[in-house]
Amino acid sequence: MFASFPDVGWNQPDLSWKELHRRLDDGPPARGNDGRADPVPPNANGGDSPAWSRKRAAYEPPPQTQSYAPAAPAGRVPYAELHCHSNFSFLDGASHPEELAEEASRLGLEALALTDHDGMYGVVRFAEAASAIGLPTVFGAELSLGLSKPQNGVADPEGRHLLVVARDPQGYGRLCRAITAAQLAGKEKGKPEFSLSALAQASAGHWLVLTGCRKGTVPAALMADGPAAAARELADLVIAFGRENVVVELWDHGDPLDSARNDALVDVALRTGVDVVATNNVHYSVPSRRPLATALAAVRSRRSLDEIDGWLPPSGAAHLRSGAEQARRFARYPGVVERAAALGLECAFDLKLVAPNLPDHPVPPGHTEMTWLRQLTEEGATRRYGARGAERVPGAYAQIDHELALIEQLDFPGYFLIVHDIVTFCRDADIYCQGRGSAANSAVCYALGITAADAVSLGLLFERFLSPERDGPPDIDVDIESDRREEVIQYVYERYGRENAAQVANVITYRPKSAVRDMGKALGYAAGQLDAWSKQVDGWGPMSATVAMTGGGRGGGDVTIPAPVLELASAVEHFPRHLGIHSGGMVICDRPVSEVVPVEWGRMEGRTVLQWDKDDCAAAGLVKFDLLGLGMLSALHYAVDLIRSAYGVDIDLATIPQEDAVYDMLCKADSVGVFQVESRAQMATLPRLKPRTFYDLVVEVALIRPGPIQGGSVHPYIRRRNGREPVTYLHPLLEKSLAKTLGIPLFQEQLMQMAIDVAGFTAGEADQLRQAMGSKRSKERMLRLRSRLYEGMAERGITGDVADQIYEKLAAFANFGFPESHSVSFAYLVYSSSWIKLHYPAAFCAALLNAQPMGFYSPQSLVADARRHGVVVHSPDVNASSWDATLELLSPANGALAPVPGDKTEYAVRMGVSSVRTIGVDVAKAIDAGRPYASMEEVVRAAGLTEP
């Protein structure tokens, strides 16, 4: 039913819609063991996004009784695993970092090293899990030497490996810098260029170097050319890194040649005078993950399991082992297991990274960052609100002073100055932008011109944006017209330096469709079969839903996906597949960010990306700025430019008047192409909601969302809006928070205000409650806030069922409420696009065509809608069309229809050459530049084509 809304986070708490509706509709509460109302199981992230993005929940250790493998025998032997790959070795390791930490702890290992290929992609998740269960952590990487190209699609990747482990935090930073240098030197994603000499210089004695797996320089030389060659390679490592920093690595996976190879390696080590340690070259936590490991190898090589079989390990031995088991396997080499334990403890440290500061923002002489922020805010507030003491909005300056005091207390002035600098660049470069999200709760952001929402007039809560209780800096999202966002990103790189700025990664993970497709391909099924299966899989629900629908592959239901495919697809669900670029997140630091996390090339030209996603960056304390592309801002800019050119009218979107005619148009659902209200669901709601004021648009934006729909808020609100249902409140104290939405909770800020009103919470405490209820936080924190809420309600005479119902409403609503500040920011664009559609429909149509792809409708549908409004639209013409859509003055000579009076249709839309299928922008611009033409042959030559 809602398959057309893939971006709105339908994976909600495990609660039926009927039950959620009951809870939000003042029904009797469900009871817990303590007699109080039970909260809704949390699943949303409580963030600022218009539709919740996937957010990695805080790590929670498994129950102590959980077991993944047979228990280790009595007689514990100290051991640390120093060579271990997680699934962040992308299509190589077959266990999450958290699973490896859990199994290592269960086996009683002294420490565990995470050594993924060419990066530190999974170290934050590994460190969080290990810290929670008390496992000492070691950090390293297996570096690829001698690559001529990226190795995906290769059965047996080329090059040699060097296993490097950081001895201390300084060694970690040096390793991150070395990886960054190699990744960027490669000039191509997936092709780092490491050299032994550069690595030796970078290490400065802070690394432990292991000889590694079969692709390590020493084992590979031994197997190819014998002990003498291995000795030469080992000597090179000793010269490069120092004898005390090089160890020979043994491993035993049960291959017939393992013992012979290990004997030879020990002999070479003894002759060279270096240490020997045992590892297990781990690629998964437990033996049962071996089938998944082989399937991933097939995916990486772009082959089926049958085709890659000759390159696969013969047994499932590359899993974590206890010290006792390793001691038995390596009994002929006394001390190598214990030496691994000693080195693991020697190299272990907590990944409590000292996050870099933001760069100092340049300020005029005599100013600090804070005094300069105060001055800029005062100047902006004078423009927005009037002079201090004579403000047009009562309380505006009191709110600004409160916010500035808190910004100073939390030492965040530099953050606001950087965002102001970015917004100023956009304004000076004539790039449309606006801040949104929780930043719209801030009067300072409004005064600085970062947001268009007057937080004071709208009564928005600043603490939804920033409070002493919140972790880390505030979050300001800046929407930028999508066609010019790259200019802003490159400005940030230029302004703060390529080394000090990078984009945040987006870890692309397996979801049901991609899991079924890749695992089916690995098992040798044909492409047509994979297409048929993927179409029958819920791409956004859990894999368990597909398994249930198919009866576990046993022929149940209409889907016939085989059980082996489903089993592997379920196992690989949520595994990282590859690294992408976050839609707009950028990290800016006062020193090279590569000292904290390696940086590599992104797929897009000129983009460098961190090896961590947004959640990892936040956990490590990196400050992120979101620069997001918004197609409607491009369309509005194009429309304003077209109107200026054609009509000689300059339109300032910030000052366009509120007009009844605009709301009349929206009440008729005449909203094709209008931002946020053009979907069929929104168009069905508009005539029932009957918006007449700006705040009605704020509600309309928020109403057709998963939360209000699933929570049953839509119909009650509309009934109350139209006077068919009385406005009621569970308690009179709720009227302040719910009056503007007629007693129906819609916004996250209302949850906070409810807690303030009924329980005496401070605004900061209320935001803590919102976060705790709306995401997976610690149970202790939730219980503490719950007790505090009940105590506060009791002090105000709210007890018994009413108190339980209020708590239950808060708990249910926390998972589904929409940020009011976000809705306000978007409502401005709803009104702006509606106003232009009403008054300048030809310019609006041309602008939408030039901003494609965007929105719900195809260019053909947009043209058809414009024609229904009396707009004349001409087809592309090589002599009349530009490369994009333009406006042409109507005249009898061009056979135009008579314009509709009052509709400003005296201009027609001339579609651009680029609207012709298969003609791209470059060819369209070439044709445009050569106008006019005398013949088709001239067109062909101008476009660089070979045939007419």
PDB file of N, CA, C and O in Angstrom, residues 705-758:
ATOM      1  N   ARG A 705       2.681  11.461   6.868  1.00  0.00           N
ATOM      2  CA  ARG A 705       3.966  10.848   7.198  1.00  0.00           C
ATOM      3  C   ARG A 705       3.671   9.511   7.878  1.00  0.00           C
ATOM      4  O   ARG A 705       2.567   9.283   8.378  1.00  0.00           O
ATOM      5  N   PRO A 706       4.646   8.634   7.933  1.00  0.00           N
ATOM      6  CA  PRO A 706       4.384   7.327   8.548  1.00  0.00           C
ATOM      7  C   PRO A 706       3.835   7.432   9.965  1.00  0.00           C
ATOM      8  O   PRO A 706       2.911   6.705  10.328  1.00  0.00           O
ATOM      9  N   GLY A 707       4.403   8.338  10.765  1.00  0.00           N
ATOM     10  CA  GLY A 707       3.980   8.416  12.155  1.00  0.00           C
ATOM     11  C   GLY A 707       2.518   8.763  12.332  1.00  0.00           C
ATOM     12  O   GLY A 707       1.736   7.992  12.908  1.00  0.00           O
ATOM     13  N   PRO A 708       2.093   9.947  11.848  1.00  0.00           N
ATOM     14  CA  PRO A 708       0.674  10.291  11.986  1.00  0.00           C
ATOM     15  C   PRO A 708      -0.262   9.300  11.317  1.00  0.00           C
ATOM     16  O   PRO A 708      -1.349   9.017  11.824  1.00  0.00           O
ATOM     17  N   ILE A 709       0.159   8.732  10.162  1.00  0.00           N
ATOM     18  CA  ILE A 709      -0.704   7.754   9.492  1.00  0.00           C
ATOM     19  C   ILE A 709      -0.834   6.500  10.348  1.00  0.00           C
ATOM     20  O   ILE A 709      -1.937   6.022  10.640  1.00  0.00           O
ATOM     21  N   GLN A 710       0.307   5.934  10.771  1.00  0.00           N
ATOM     22  CA  GLN A 710       0.253   4.712  11.556  1.00  0.00           C
ATOM     23  C   GLN A 710      -0.344   4.964  12.932  1.00  0.00           C
ATOM     24  O   GLN A 710      -0.973   4.081  13.512  1.00  0.00           O
ATOM     25  N   GLY A 711      -0.135   6.163  13.446  1.00  0.00           N
ATOM     26  CA  GLY A 711      -0.658   6.464  14.772  1.00  0.00           C
ATOM     27  C   GLY A 711      -2.118   6.877  14.782  1.00  0.00           C
ATOM     28  O   GLY A 711      -2.674   7.178  15.840  1.00  0.00           O
ATOM     29  N   GLY A 712      -2.744   6.921  13.612  1.00  0.00           N
ATOM     30  CA  GLY A 712      -4.163   7.245  13.565  1.00  0.00           C
ATOM     31  C   GLY A 712      -4.466   8.692  13.867  1.00  0.00           C
ATOM     32  O   GLY A 712      -5.552   9.013  14.350  1.00  0.00           O
ATOM     33  N   SER A 713      -3.524   9.605  13.562  1.00  0.00           N
ATOM     34  CA  SER A 713      -3.733  11.018  13.879  1.00  0.00           C
ATOM     35  C   SER A 713      -4.396  11.782  12.747  1.00  0.00           C
ATOM     36  O   SER A 713      -4.925  12.878  12.966  1.00  0.00           O
ATOM     37  N   VAL A 714      -4.361  11.264  11.531  1.00  0.00           N
ATOM     38  CA  VAL A 714      -4.802  12.037  10.374  1.00  0.00           C
ATOM     39  C   VAL A 714      -6.298  12.325  10.436  1.00  0.00           C
ATOM     40  O   VAL A 714      -6.734  13.484  10.380  1.00  0.00           O
ATOM     41  N   HIS A 715      -7.105  11.290  10.541  1.00  0.00           N
ATOM     42  CA  HIS A 715      -8.566  11.492  10.493  1.00  0.00           C
ATOM     43  C   HIS A 715      -9.085  12.280  11.699  1.00  0.00           C
ATOM     44  O   HIS A 715      -9.912  13.182  11.515  1.00  0.00           O
ATOM     45  N   PRO A 716      -8.643  11.987  12.933  1.00  0.00           N
ATOM     46  CA  PRO A 716      -9.112  12.817  14.052  1.00  0.00           C
ATOM     47  C   PRO A 716      -8.756  14.289  13.875  1.00  0.00           C
ATOM     48  O   PRO A 716      -9.574  15.175  14.188  1.00  0.00           O
ATOM     49  N   TYR A 717      -7.552  14.561  13.365  1.00  0.00           N
ATOM     50  CA  TYR A 717      -7.188  15.972  13.187  1.00  0.00           C
ATOM     51  C   TYR A 717      -8.102  16.638  12.172  1.00  0.00           C
ATOM     52  O   TYR A 717      -8.603  17.755  12.403  1.00  0.00           O
ATOM     53  N   ILE A 718      -8.349  15.974  11.053  1.00  0.00           N
ATOM     54  CA  ILE A 718      -9.194  16.578  10.017  1.00  0.00           C
ATOM     55  C   ILE A 718     -10.617  16.766  10.531  1.00  0.00           C
ATOM     56  O   ILE A 718     -11.265  17.788  10.261  1.00  0.00           O
ATOM     57  N   ARG A 719     -11.123  15.787  11.286  1.00  0.00           N
ATOM     58  CA  ARG A 719     -12.474  15.951  11.845  1.00  0.00           C
ATOM     59  C   ARG A 719     -12.524  17.162  12.772  1.00  0.00           C
ATOM     60  O   ARG A 719     -13.475  17.950  12.729  1.00  0.00           O
ATOM     61  N   ARG A 720     -11.533  17.311  13.603  1.00  0.00           N
ATOM     62  CA  ARG A 720     -11.507  18.472  14.513  1.00  0.00           C
ATOM     63  C   ARG A 720     -11.295  19.762  13.732  1.00  0.00           C
ATOM     64  O   ARG A 720     -11.885  20.801  14.075  1.00  0.00           O
ATOM     65  N   ARG A 721     -10.480  19.715  12.708  1.00  0.00           N
ATOM     66  CA  ARG A 721     -10.228  20.917  11.898  1.00  0.00           C
ATOM     67  C   ARG A 721     -11.506  21.397  11.236  1.00  0.00           C
ATOM     68  O   ARG A 721     -11.723  22.606  11.059  1.00  0.00           O
ATOM     69  N   ASN A 722     -12.399  20.469  10.893  1.00  0.00           N
ATOM     70  CA  ASN A 722     -13.644  20.825  10.214  1.00  0.00           C
ATOM     71  C   ASN A 722     -14.831  20.904  11.161  1.00  0.00           C
ATOM     72  O   ASN A 722     -15.978  20.991  10.715  1.00  0.00           O
ATOM     73  N   GLY A 723     -14.560  20.839  12.471  1.00  0.00           N
ATOM     74  CA  GLY A 723     -15.617  21.025  13.456  1.00  0.00           C
ATOM     75  C   GLY A 723     -16.537  19.852  13.641  1.00  0.00           C
ATOM     76  O   GLY A 723     -17.618  19.984  14.222  1.00  0.00           O
ATOM     77  N   ARG A 724     -16.156  18.677  13.163  1.00  0.00           N
ATOM     78  CA  ARG A 724     -17.011  17.502  13.280  1.00  0.00           C
ATOM     79  C   ARG A 724     -16.685  16.669  14.517  1.00  0.00           C
ATOM     80  O   ARG A 724     -17.325  15.648  14.752  1.00  0.00           O
ATOM     81  N   GLU A 725     -15.698  17.082  15.295  1.00  0.00           N
ATOM     82  CA  GLU A 725     -15.317  16.371  16.504  1.00  0.00           C
ATOM     83  C   GLU A 725     -14.807  17.393  17.506  1.00  0.00           C
ATOM     84  O   GLU A 725     -14.045  18.295  17.150  1.00  0.00           O
ATOM     85  N   PRO A 726     -15.207  17.293  18.755  1.00  0.00           N
ATOM     86  CA  PRO A 726     -14.756  18.289  19.730  1.00  0.00           C
ATOM     87  C   PRO A 726     -13.263  18.134  20.036  1.00  0.00           C
ATOM     88  O   PRO A 726     -12.706  17.040  19.978  1.00  0.00           O
ATOM     89  N   VAL A 727     -12.640  19.256  20.365  1.00  0.00           N
ATOM     90  CA  VAL A 727     -11.233  19.253  20.773  1.00  0.00           C
ATOM     91  C   VAL A 727     -11.180  18.921  22.260  1.00  0.00           C
ATOM     92  O   VAL A 727     -11.746  19.636  23.088  1.00  0.00           O
ATOM     93  N   THR A 728     -10.515  17.825  22.602  1.00  0.00           N
ATOM     94  CA  THR A 728     -10.440  17.394  24.005  1.00  0.00           C
ATOM     95  C   THR A 728      -8.991  17.143  24.390  1.00  0.00           C
ATOM     96  O   THR A 728      -8.117  16.942  23.532  1.00  0.00           O
ATOM     97  N   TYR A 729      -8.738  17.136  25.705  1.00  0.00           N
ATOM     98  CA  TYR A 729      -7.400  16.883  26.239  1.00  0.00           C
ATOM     99  C   TYR A 729      -7.508  15.929  27.415  1.00  0.00           C
ATOM    100  O   TYR A 729      -8.490  15.970  28.171  1.00  0.00           O
ATOM    101  N   LEU A 730      -6.537  15.059  27.560  1.00  0.00           N
ATOM    102  CA  LEU A 730      -6.528  14.145  28.702  1.00  0.00           C
ATOM    103  C   LEU A 730      -6.500  14.905  30.014  1.00  0.00           C
ATOM    104  O   LEU A 730      -7.064  14.461  31.016  1.00  0.00           O
ATOM    105  N   HIS A 731      -5.838  16.035  30.030  1.00  0.00           N
ATOM    106  CA  HIS A 731      -5.723  16.851  31.232  1.00  0.00           C
ATOM    107  C   HIS A 731      -5.590  18.308  30.799  1.00  0.00           C
ATOM    108  O   HIS A 731      -4.976  18.588  29.754  1.00  0.00           O
ATOM    109  N   PRO A 732      -6.120  19.240  31.574  1.00  0.00           N
ATOM    110  CA  PRO A 732      -6.031  20.653  31.174  1.00  0.00           C
ATOM    111  C   PRO A 732      -4.608  21.146  30.936  1.00  0.00           C
ATOM    112  O   PRO A 732      -4.388  22.047  30.120  1.00  0.00           O
ATOM    113  N   LEU A 733      -3.638  20.566  31.633  1.00  0.00           N
ATOM    114  CA  LEU A 733      -2.264  21.013  31.462  1.00  0.00           C
ATOM    115  C   LEU A 733      -1.701  20.679  30.073  1.00  0.00           C
ATOM    116  O   LEU A 733      -0.657  21.193  29.684  1.00  0.00           O
ATOM    117  N   LEU A 734      -2.389  19.811  29.336  1.00  0.00           N
ATOM    118  CA  LEU A 734      -1.930  19.467  27.994  1.00  0.00           C
ATOM    119  C   LEU A 734      -2.387  20.472  26.940  1.00  0.00           C
ATOM    120  O   LEU A 734      -1.923  20.422  25.801  1.00  0.00           O
ATOM    121  N   GLU A 735      -3.265  21.370  27.313  1.00  0.00           N
ATOM    122  CA  GLU A 735      -3.817  22.292  26.318  1.00  0.00           C
ATOM    123  C   GLU A 735      -2.737  23.193  25.726  1.00  0.00           C
ATOM    124  O   GLU A 735      -2.725  23.466  24.519  1.00  0.00           O
ATOM    125  N   LYS A 736      -1.793  23.627  26.536  1.00  0.00           N
ATOM    126  CA  LYS A 736      -0.752  24.526  26.045  1.00  0.00           C
ATOM    127  C   LYS A 736       0.054  23.875  24.923  1.00  0.00           C
ATOM    128  O   LYS A 736       0.369  24.526  23.914  1.00  0.00           O
ATOM    129  N   SER A 737       0.400  22.608  25.085  1.00  0.00           N
ATOM    130  CA  SER A 737       1.243  21.939  24.101  1.00  0.00           C
ATOM    131  C   SER A 737       0.467  21.457  22.895  1.00  0.00           C
ATOM    132  O   SER A 737       1.030  21.352  21.791  1.00  0.00           O
ATOM    133  N   LEU A 738      -0.824  21.144  23.043  1.00  0.00           N
ATOM    134  CA  LEU A 738      -1.573  20.502  21.967  1.00  0.00           C
ATOM    135  C   LEU A 738      -2.629  21.386  21.320  1.00  0.00           C
ATOM    136  O   LEU A 738      -3.261  20.968  20.343  1.00  0.00           O
ATOM    137  N   ALA A 739      -2.812  22.603  21.823  1.00  0.00           N
ATOM    138  CA  ALA A 739      -3.893  23.443  21.304  1.00  0.00           C
ATOM    139  C   ALA A 739      -3.710  23.744  19.821  1.00  0.00           C
ATOM    140  O   ALA A 739      -4.672  23.715  19.047  1.00  0.00           O
ATOM    141  N   LYS A 740      -2.488  24.037  19.400  1.00  0.00           N
ATOM    142  CA  LYS A 740      -2.309  24.451  18.011  1.00  0.00           C
ATOM    143  C   LYS A 740      -2.510  23.300  17.031  1.00  0.00           C
ATOM    144  O   LYS A 740      -2.673  23.541  15.831  1.00  0.00           O
ATOM    145  N   THR A 741      -2.510  22.064  17.519  1.00  0.00           N
ATOM    146  CA  THR A 741      -2.843  20.926  16.662  1.00  0.00           C
ATOM    147  C   THR A 741      -4.140  20.273  17.123  1.00  0.00           C
ATOM    148  O   THR A 741      -4.358  19.076  16.926  1.00  0.00           O
ATOM    149  N   LEU A 742      -4.988  21.060  17.772  1.00  0.00           N
ATOM    150  CA  LEU A 742      -6.354  20.654  18.111  1.00  0.00           C
ATOM    151  C   LEU A 742      -6.390  19.409  18.985  1.00  0.00           C
ATOM    152  O   LEU A 742      -7.280  18.557  18.853  1.00  0.00           O
ATOM    153  N   GLY A 743      -5.429  19.301  19.879  1.00  0.00           N
ATOM    154  CA  GLY A 743      -5.400  18.182  20.810  1.00  0.00           C
ATOM    155  C   GLY A 743      -4.803  16.905  20.254  1.00  0.00           C
ATOM    156  O   GLY A 743      -4.717  15.894  20.952  1.00  0.00           O
ATOM    157  N   ILE A 744      -4.375  16.920  18.988  1.00  0.00           N
ATOM    158  CA  ILE A 744      -3.790  15.746  18.338  1.00  0.00           C
ATOM    159  C   ILE A 744      -2.274  15.938  18.280  1.00  0.00           C
ATOM    160  O   ILE A 744      -1.791  16.877  17.654  1.00  0.00           O
ATOM    161  N   PRO A 745      -1.493  15.093  18.908  1.00  0.00           N
ATOM    162  CA  PRO A 745      -0.040  15.268  18.857  1.00  0.00           C
ATOM    163  C   PRO A 745       0.524  14.943  17.473  1.00  0.00           C
ATOM    164  O   PRO A 745       0.231  13.899  16.905  1.00  0.00           O
ATOM    165  N   LEU A 746       1.313  15.862  16.936  1.00  0.00           N
ATOM    166  CA  LEU A 746       1.940  15.659  15.637  1.00  0.00           C
ATOM    167  C   LEU A 746       3.450  15.839  15.672  1.00  0.00           C
ATOM    168  O   LEU A 746       4.160  15.203  14.901  1.00  0.00           O
ATOM    169  N   PHE A 747       3.937  16.686  16.548  1.00  0.00           N
ATOM    170  CA  PHE A 747       5.322  17.122  16.474  1.00  0.00           C
ATOM    171  C   PHE A 747       6.124  16.692  17.694  1.00  0.00           C
ATOM    172  O   PHE A 747       5.611  16.632  18.814  1.00  0.00           O
ATOM    173  N   GLN A 748       7.422  16.440  17.460  1.00  0.00           N
ATOM    174  CA  GLN A 748       8.310  16.069  18.558  1.00  0.00           C
ATOM    175  C   GLN A 748       8.405  17.173  19.603  1.00  0.00           C
ATOM    176  O   GLN A 748       8.511  16.896  20.801  1.00  0.00           O
ATOM    177  N   GLU A 749       8.377  18.420  19.143  1.00  0.00           N
ATOM    178  CA  GLU A 749       8.453  19.526  20.101  1.00  0.00           C
ATOM    179  C   GLU A 749       7.276  19.520  21.063  1.00  0.00           C
ATOM    180  O   GLU A 749       7.397  19.962  22.216  1.00  0.00           O
ATOM    181  N   GLN A 750       6.131  19.001  20.608  1.00  0.00           N
ATOM    182  CA  GLN A 750       4.974  18.917  21.500  1.00  0.00           C
ATOM    183  C   GLN A 750       5.224  17.913  22.620  1.00  0.00           C
ATOM    184  O   GLN A 750       4.789  18.132  23.757  1.00  0.00           O
ATOM    185  N   LEU A 751       5.894  16.822  22.306  1.00  0.00           N
ATOM    186  CA  LEU A 751       6.257  15.866  23.349  1.00  0.00           C
ATOM    187  C   LEU A 751       7.058  16.555  24.440  1.00  0.00           C
ATOM    188  O   LEU A 751       6.818  16.363  25.640  1.00  0.00           O
ATOM    189  N   MET A 752       8.032  17.366  24.040  1.00  0.00           N
ATOM    190  CA  MET A 752       8.859  18.080  25.009  1.00  0.00           C
ATOM    191  C   MET A 752       8.015  19.052  25.835  1.00  0.00           C
ATOM    192  O   MET A 752       8.139  19.124  27.056  1.00  0.00           O
ATOM    193  N   GLN A 753       7.131  19.783  25.165  1.00  0.00           N
ATOM    194  CA  GLN A 753       6.308  20.752  25.884  1.00  0.00           C
ATOM    195  C   GLN A 753       5.348  20.046  26.844  1.00  0.00           C
ATOM    196  O   GLN A 753       5.068  20.552  27.945  1.00  0.00           O
ATOM    197  N   MET A 754       4.862  18.878  26.462  1.00  0.00           N
ATOM    198  CA  MET A 754       3.988  18.116  27.363  1.00  0.00           C
ATOM    199  C   MET A 754       4.727  17.766  28.643  1.00  0.00           C
ATOM    200  O   MET A 754       4.188  17.899  29.750  1.00  0.00           O
ATOM    201  N   ALA A 755       5.968  17.299  28.519  1.00  0.00           N
ATOM    202  CA  ALA A 755       6.745  16.944  29.708  1.00  0.00           C
ATOM    203  C   ALA A 755       7.013  18.163  30.571  1.00  0.00           C
ATOM    204  O   ALA A 755       7.006  18.087  31.811  1.00  0.00           O
ATOM    205  N   ILE A 756       7.245  19.293  29.950  1.00  0.00           N
ATOM    206  CA  ILE A 756       7.460  20.535  30.703  1.00  0.00           C
ATOM    207  C   ILE A 756       6.198  20.918  31.472  1.00  0.00           C
ATOM    208  O   ILE A 756       6.245  21.272  32.660  1.00  0.00           O
ATOM    209  N   ASP A 757       5.061  20.810  30.824  1.00  0.00           N
ATOM    210  CA  ASP A 757       3.813  21.288  31.418  1.00  0.00           C
ATOM    211  C   ASP A 757       3.256  20.350  32.476  1.00  0.00           C
ATOM    212  O   ASP A 757       2.770  20.793  33.520  1.00  0.00           O
ATOM    213  N   VAL A 758       3.298  19.039  32.225  1.00  0.00           N
ATOM    214  CA  VAL A 758       2.636  18.118  33.152  1.00  0.00           C
ATOM    215  C   VAL A 758       3.561  17.598  34.235  1.00  0.00           C
ATOM    216  O   VAL A 758       3.095  17.071  35.253  1.00  0.00           O
TER     217      VAL A 758
END
